[in-house]
XYZ file of C-alpha atoms in Angstrom:
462
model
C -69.827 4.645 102.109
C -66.802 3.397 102.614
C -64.628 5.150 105.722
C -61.992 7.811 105.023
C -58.681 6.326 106.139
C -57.329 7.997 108.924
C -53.699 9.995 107.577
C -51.349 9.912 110.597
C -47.866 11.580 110.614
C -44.876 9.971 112.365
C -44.855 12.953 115.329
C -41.346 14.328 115.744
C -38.877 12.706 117.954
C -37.039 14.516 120.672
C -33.290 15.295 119.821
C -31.824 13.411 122.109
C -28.762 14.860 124.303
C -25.211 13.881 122.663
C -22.887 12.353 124.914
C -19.941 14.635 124.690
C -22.986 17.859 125.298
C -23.444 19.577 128.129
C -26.551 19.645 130.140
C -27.892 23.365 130.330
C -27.854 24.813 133.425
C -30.633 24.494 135.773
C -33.236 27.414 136.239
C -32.411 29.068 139.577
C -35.802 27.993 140.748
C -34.465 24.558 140.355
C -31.337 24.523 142.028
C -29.976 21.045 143.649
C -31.333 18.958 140.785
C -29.418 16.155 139.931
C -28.773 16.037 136.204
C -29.835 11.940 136.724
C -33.404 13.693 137.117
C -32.954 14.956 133.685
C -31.639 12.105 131.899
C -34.497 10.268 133.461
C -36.948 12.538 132.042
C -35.301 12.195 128.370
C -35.594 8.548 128.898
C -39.416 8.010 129.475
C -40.296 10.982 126.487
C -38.504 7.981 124.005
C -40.374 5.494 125.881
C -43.743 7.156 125.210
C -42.207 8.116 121.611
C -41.988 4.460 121.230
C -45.292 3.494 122.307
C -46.714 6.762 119.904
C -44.945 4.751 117.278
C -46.728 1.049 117.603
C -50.250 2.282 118.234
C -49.630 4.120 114.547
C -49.098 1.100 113.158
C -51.579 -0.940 115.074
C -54.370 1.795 113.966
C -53.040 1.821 110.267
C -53.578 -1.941 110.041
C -56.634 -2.091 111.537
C -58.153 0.679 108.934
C -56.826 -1.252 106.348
C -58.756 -4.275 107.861
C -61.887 -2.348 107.734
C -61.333 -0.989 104.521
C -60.963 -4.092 103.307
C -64.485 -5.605 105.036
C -66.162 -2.618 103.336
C -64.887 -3.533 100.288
C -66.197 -6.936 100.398
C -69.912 -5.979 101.911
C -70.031 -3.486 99.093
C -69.549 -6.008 96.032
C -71.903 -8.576 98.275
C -74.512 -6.185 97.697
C -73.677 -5.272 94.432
C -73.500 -9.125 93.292
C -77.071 -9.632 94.665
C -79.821 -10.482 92.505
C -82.415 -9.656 94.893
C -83.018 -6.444 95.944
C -82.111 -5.137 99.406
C -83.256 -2.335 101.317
C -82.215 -0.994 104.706
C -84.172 1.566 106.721
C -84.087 3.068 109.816
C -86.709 2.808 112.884
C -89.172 5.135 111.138
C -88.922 3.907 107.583
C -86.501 6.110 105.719
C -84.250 4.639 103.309
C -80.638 4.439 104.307
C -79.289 1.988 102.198
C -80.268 -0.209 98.612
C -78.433 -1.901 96.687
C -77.636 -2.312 92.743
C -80.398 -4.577 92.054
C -83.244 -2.243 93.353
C -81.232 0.638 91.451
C -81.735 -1.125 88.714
C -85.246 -2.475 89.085
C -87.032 1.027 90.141
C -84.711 3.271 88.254
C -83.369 5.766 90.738
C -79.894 6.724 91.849
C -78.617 6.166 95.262
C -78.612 9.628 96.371
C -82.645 9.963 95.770
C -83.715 6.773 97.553
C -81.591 7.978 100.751
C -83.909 9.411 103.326
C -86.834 8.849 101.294
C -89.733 7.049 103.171
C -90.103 3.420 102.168
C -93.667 3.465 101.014
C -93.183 5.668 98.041
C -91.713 2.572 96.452
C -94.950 1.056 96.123
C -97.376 1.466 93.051
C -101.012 1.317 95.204
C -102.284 2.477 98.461
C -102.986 -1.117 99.406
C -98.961 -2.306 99.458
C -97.984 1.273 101.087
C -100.425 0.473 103.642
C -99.025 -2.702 104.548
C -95.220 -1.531 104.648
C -96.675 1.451 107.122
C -97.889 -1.776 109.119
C -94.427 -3.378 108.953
C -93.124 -0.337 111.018
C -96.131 0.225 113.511
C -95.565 -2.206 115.838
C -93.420 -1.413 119.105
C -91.372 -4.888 118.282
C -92.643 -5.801 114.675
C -91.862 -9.281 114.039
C -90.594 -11.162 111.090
C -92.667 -11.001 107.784
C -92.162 -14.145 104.709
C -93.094 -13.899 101.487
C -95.510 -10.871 101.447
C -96.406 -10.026 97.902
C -96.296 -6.192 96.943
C -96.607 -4.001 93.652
C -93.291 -1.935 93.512
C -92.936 0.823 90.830
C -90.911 -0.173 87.938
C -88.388 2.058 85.868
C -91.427 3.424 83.505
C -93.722 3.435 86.785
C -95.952 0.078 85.918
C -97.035 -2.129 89.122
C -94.380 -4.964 89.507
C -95.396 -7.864 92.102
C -92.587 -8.572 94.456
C -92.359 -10.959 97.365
C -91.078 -9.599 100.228
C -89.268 -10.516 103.323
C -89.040 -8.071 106.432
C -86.563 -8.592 108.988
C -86.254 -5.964 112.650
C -82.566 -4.917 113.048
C -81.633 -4.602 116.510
C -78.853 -2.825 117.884
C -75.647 -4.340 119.893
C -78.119 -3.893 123.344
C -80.895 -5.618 121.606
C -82.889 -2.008 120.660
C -84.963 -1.696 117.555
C -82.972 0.519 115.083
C -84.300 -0.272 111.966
C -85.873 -2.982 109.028
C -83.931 -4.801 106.433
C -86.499 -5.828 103.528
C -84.924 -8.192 100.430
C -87.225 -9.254 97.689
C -87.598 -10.771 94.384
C -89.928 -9.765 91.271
C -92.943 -12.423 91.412
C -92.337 -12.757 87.617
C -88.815 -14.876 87.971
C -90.453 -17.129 91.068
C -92.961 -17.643 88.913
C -90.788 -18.652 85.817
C -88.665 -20.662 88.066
C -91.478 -22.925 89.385
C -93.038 -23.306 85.308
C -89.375 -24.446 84.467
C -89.692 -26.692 87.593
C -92.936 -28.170 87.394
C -92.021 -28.653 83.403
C -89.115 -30.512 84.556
C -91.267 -32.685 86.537
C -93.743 -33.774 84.001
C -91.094 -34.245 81.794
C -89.779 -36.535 84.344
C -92.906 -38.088 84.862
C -93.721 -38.853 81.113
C -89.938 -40.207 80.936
C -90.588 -42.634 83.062
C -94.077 -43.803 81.520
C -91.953 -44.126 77.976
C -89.474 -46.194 79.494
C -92.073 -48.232 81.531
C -93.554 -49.018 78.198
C -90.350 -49.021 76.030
C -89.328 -51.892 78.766
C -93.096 -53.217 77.717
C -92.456 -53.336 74.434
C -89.528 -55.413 74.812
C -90.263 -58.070 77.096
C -93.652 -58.216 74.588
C -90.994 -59.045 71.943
C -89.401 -61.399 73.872
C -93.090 -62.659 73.843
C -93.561 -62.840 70.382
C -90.511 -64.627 69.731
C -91.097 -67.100 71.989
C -94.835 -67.845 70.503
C -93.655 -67.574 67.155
C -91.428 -70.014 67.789
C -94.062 -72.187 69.876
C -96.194 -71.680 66.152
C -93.836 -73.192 64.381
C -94.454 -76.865 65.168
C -98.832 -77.164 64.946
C -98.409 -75.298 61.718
C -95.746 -77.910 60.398
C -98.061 -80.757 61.550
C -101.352 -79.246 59.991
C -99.215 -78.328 56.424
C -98.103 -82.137 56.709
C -100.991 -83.610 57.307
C -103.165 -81.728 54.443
C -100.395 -82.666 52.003
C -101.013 -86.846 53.364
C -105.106 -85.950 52.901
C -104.770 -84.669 49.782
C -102.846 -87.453 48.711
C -104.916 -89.902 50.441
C -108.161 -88.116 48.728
C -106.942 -89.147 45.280
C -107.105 -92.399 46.161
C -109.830 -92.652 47.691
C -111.710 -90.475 44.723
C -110.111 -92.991 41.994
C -111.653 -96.405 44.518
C -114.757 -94.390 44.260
C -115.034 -93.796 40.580
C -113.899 -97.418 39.999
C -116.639 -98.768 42.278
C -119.520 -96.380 40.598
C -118.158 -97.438 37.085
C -120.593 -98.095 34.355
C -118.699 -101.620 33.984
C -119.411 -102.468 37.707
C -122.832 -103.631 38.520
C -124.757 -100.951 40.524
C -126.507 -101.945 43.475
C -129.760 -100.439 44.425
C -128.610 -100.038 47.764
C -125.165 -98.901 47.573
C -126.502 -96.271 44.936
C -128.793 -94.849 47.716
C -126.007 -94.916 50.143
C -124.655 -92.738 47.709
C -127.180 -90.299 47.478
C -128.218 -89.992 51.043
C -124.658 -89.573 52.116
C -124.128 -86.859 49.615
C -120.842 -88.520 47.877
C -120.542 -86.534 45.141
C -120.399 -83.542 47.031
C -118.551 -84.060 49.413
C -115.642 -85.181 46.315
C -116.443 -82.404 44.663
C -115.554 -80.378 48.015
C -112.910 -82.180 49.416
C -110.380 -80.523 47.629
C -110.999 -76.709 47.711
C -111.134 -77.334 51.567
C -107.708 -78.730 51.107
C -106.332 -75.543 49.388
C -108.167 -73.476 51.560
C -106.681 -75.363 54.794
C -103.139 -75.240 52.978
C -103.045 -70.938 52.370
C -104.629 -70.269 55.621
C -101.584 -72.295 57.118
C -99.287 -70.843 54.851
C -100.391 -67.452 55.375
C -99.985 -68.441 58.834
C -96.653 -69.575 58.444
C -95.792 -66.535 57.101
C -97.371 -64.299 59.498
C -95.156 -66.788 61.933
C -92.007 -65.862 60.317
C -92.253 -62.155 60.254
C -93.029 -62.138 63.704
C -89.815 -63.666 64.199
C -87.932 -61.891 61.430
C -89.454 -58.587 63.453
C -88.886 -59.783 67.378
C -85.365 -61.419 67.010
C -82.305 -59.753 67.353
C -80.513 -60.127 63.698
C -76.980 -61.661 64.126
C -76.868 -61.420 60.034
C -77.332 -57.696 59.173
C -75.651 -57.959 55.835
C -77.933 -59.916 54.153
C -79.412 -58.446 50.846
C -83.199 -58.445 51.035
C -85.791 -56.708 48.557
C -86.647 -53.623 50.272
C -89.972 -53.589 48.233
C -91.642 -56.581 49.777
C -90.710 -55.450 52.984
C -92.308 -52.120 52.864
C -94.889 -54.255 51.413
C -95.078 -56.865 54.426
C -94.648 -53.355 56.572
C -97.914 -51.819 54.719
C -100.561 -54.843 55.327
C -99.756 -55.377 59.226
C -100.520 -51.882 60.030
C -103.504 -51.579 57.529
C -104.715 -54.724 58.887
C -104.858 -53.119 62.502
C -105.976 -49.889 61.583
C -108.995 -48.006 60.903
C -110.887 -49.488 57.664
C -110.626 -46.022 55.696
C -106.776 -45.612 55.867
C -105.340 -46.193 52.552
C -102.131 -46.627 51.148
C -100.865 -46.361 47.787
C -97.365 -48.544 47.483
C -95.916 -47.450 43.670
C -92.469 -49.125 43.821
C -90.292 -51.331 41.407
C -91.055 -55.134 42.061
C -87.081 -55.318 43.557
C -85.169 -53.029 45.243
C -82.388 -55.081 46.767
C -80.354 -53.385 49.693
C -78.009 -54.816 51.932
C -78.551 -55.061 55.674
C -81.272 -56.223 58.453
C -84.578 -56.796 56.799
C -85.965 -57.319 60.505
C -84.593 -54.071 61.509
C -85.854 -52.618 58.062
C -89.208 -53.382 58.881
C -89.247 -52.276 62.007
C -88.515 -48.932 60.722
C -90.867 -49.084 57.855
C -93.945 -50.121 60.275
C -92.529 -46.964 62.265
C -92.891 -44.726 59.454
C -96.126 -46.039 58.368
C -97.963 -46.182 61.731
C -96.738 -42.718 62.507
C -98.284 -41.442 59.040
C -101.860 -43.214 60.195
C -101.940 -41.702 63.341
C -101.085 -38.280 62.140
C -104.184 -38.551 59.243
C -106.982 -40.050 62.071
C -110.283 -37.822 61.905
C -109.476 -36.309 58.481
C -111.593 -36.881 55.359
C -109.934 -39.709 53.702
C -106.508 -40.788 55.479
C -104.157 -41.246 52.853
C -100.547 -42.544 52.394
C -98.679 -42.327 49.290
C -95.307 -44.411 49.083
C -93.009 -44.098 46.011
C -89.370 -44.645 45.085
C -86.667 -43.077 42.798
C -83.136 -44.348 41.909
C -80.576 -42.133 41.603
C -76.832 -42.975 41.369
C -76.647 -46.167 43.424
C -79.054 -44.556 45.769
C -83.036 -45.204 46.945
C -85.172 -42.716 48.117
C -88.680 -44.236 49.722
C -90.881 -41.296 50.322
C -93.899 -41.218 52.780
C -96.014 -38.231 52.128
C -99.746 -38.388 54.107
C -102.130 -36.101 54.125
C -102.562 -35.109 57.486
C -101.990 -31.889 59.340
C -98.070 -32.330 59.111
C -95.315 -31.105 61.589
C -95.108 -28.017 63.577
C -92.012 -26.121 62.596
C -90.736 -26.073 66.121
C -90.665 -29.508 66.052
C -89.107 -30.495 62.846
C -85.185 -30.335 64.814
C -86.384 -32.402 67.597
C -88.225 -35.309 65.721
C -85.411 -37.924 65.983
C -84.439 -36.828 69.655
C -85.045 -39.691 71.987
C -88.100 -39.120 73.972
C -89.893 -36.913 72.177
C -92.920 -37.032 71.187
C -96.839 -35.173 70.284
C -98.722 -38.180 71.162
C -100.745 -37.986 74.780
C -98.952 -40.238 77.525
C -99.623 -43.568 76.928
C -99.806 -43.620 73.122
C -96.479 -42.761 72.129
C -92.954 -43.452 73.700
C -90.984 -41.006 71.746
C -88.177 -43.609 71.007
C -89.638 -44.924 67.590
C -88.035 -42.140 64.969
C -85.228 -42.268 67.332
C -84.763 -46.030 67.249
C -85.188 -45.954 63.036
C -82.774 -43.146 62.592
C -80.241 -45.121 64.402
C -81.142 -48.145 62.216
C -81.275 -46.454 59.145
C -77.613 -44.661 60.150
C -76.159 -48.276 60.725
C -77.477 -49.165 57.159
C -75.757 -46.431 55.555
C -78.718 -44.730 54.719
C -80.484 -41.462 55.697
C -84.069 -40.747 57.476
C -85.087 -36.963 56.712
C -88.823 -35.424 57.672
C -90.594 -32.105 56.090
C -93.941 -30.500 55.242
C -95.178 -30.901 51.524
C -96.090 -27.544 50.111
C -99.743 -28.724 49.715
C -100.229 -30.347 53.161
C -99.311 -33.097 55.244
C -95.652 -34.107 56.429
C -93.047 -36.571 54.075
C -90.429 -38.808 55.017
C -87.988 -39.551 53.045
C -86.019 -42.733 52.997
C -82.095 -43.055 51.447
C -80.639 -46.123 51.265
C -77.525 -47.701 48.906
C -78.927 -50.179 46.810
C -76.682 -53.675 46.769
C -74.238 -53.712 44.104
C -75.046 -55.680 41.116
């Protein structure tokens, strides 16, 4: 309660004697009084008159100063989250503040004087505030956990804190407890140990995101390494082949009917299997030359896929790189995955087709990991046209996207996979990519199951 200001009144000044009035005459019981005695005695009631006047004013300020320092105390308290309770010696409330007022539901005027423990919802917490008050010096108490009655009487936990209050000569007078409902600790240390493990798993997806590029670096720099034995083994299978014909023709010449056959050199023939081996020589020689073009090829997307494009407006045929896209995650995924490709045989676009397929693996390898453990993992991709525009759709069969997540998909960082198996930066990486490209990346849920992404991207003008 704040204190009433103290209403002075300026007291009345003495009249003070004129200098052309007379002095009255002195009472015959003081006869032979100087009138100096008299002006003397005027002149120390103005003095004191004087000083009457300056302690008013010193007094007024200094109630002004302590209204002022209730003021601020009072919206202190009333600014306080946590609650606050003052009590005297023997545990009677004499003062709360807004927050407990708030939290228990009772006006000022019924807490005051009322004994502390009938705050508490169980015998086992009024108990233990009787013990806070029991001791001749009770000392401090931290973090003691309560039930306090709410507003509609249910057990709240609170934690505690007890603190003596001691007088200006160092006497027990009283307890100050503050507190704060369990609940928003609680809440506070979920949102902090959430913020931790999302700290934690941010740091794993840029320890691997930084993997995944020095692997590229990798890549590029075998891929380029490839490049030479494969040149040597394509060149040298072309000279064989060549050199095979010739040798095939000597051969036919020398086994002629026209040439005379020697008994010997025909069972040379026979025991070292001539014929055969002719007849052999050149499917080994095509088989030799795919499996080094095929490895050539392989060679080349690595490269295409690794490097950094300085070209991005290029116009490539978006269907053989969804195609290329397709059989290097197939190839490395379970056997029973299966994906159905429908698309026209060209679909030019303009851009990166190394950043293309990056997003394209993206989409597909997300689509196999979401349909692992189901029946038959399936992924369908097909294509319309529609004014100057193509839209690629990936629709799987899996268990599709939780609704809650459908705004956060492209966010960097996110992710559903465990740690370890997903960095959260792949849909955020192809979004970016597919922006640059002019294009749009868009995910849903199909109506009969499984998620769809959906793929818009200018074709190249004609």
């Amino acid at each position: 309660m704040a204190p009433t200001s103290l209403q002075t009144k300026h007291l009345p000044r003495p009249p003070l004697v004129a200098p052309d009035a007379r002095l009255p005459e002195a009472p015959p019981a003081l006869d032979g009084v100087d009138e100096t005695v008299w002006v003397e005695v005027i002149r120390k009631m103005d003095e004191v008159y004087n000083d009457l006047l300056q302690y008013e004013v010193v007094l007024e300020q200094k109630n002004a100063a302590l209204e002022e320092s209730q003021q601020f105390i009072e919206s202190v308290l009333a600014s306080m989250s946590d609650i606050l309770i003052v009590c005297n010696r023997h545990g009677a409330i004499q003062e709360v503040n807004d927050s407990l007022r708030r939290f228990i539901g009772l006006d000022e005027t019924v807490l005051r004087g009322r004994p502390l423990c009938d705050l508490f919802a169980d015998e086992a917490s009024r108990q233990r505030v009787r013990d806070f008050f029991s001791a001749a010096r009770p000392a401090n108490v931290q973090d003691c956990e309560l039930l306090i009655s709410g507003r509609d009487g249910s057990p709240l936990p609170v934690s505690l804190n007890c603190t003596p209050r001691l007088s200006g000569t160092g006497k027990l007078v009283g307890m100050v407890l503050t507190g704060r409902p369990v609940g928003e600790l609680r809440r506070a240390y979920h949102a902090l140990r959430q913020a931790h493990e999302d700290l934690k798993r941010t740091q794993q997806q840029l320890l691997q995101a930084e993997k995944m590029a020095s692997l590229g670096r990798l890549v590029a720099g075998v891929a380029h390494e490839l490049n030479n034995p494969i040149s040597f083994v394509l060149g040298n299978v072309l000279a064989i082949r060549r050199y095979a014909t010739r040798l095939q023709t000597y051969l036919e010449a020398v086994h002629s009917e026209r040439c005379a056959r020697s008994p010997e050199l025909e069972g040379l023939r026979q025991e070292l299997r001539i014929d055969r081996i002719m007849a052999d020589l050149t499917p080994l020689l095509d088989g030799m030359t795919e499996g080094a073009e095929r490895t050539r090829d392989i060679v080349d997307g690595l490269k295409r896929f690794s490097a950094v494009d300085r070209s991005a407006d290029e116009s490539f045929n978006l269907s053989e790189v969804v195609a290329r896209a397709v059989r290097w995650v197939v190839r490395a995924g379970p056997r029973n995955f299966h994906v159905n490709v429908d698309l026209p045989p060209e679909l030019l676009v303009i851009g990166s087709s190394g950043q293309m397929q990056q997003v394209l693996m993206n989409l597909v390898q997300n689509a196999r990991d979401a349909t692992v453990g189901g029946e038959s993992p399936t992924l369908d991709i097909g294509a319309e046209v529609c004014e100057g525009t193509i839209r690629v759709r990936f629709a799987d069969n899996g268990p599709g996207i939780a609704p809650a997540n459908l705004s956060r998909l492209f966010d960097p960082f996110f992710t559903t996979k465990p740690v370890g198996q997903g960095t959260g930066l792949g849909l955020s990486i192809s979004y970016g990519i597919v922006e640059r490209h002019g294009g749009r990346l868009e995910a849903a849920n199909r109506a009969e199951g499984g998620a769809v992404f959906t793929l818009s991207l200018p074709l190249a003008p004609a």
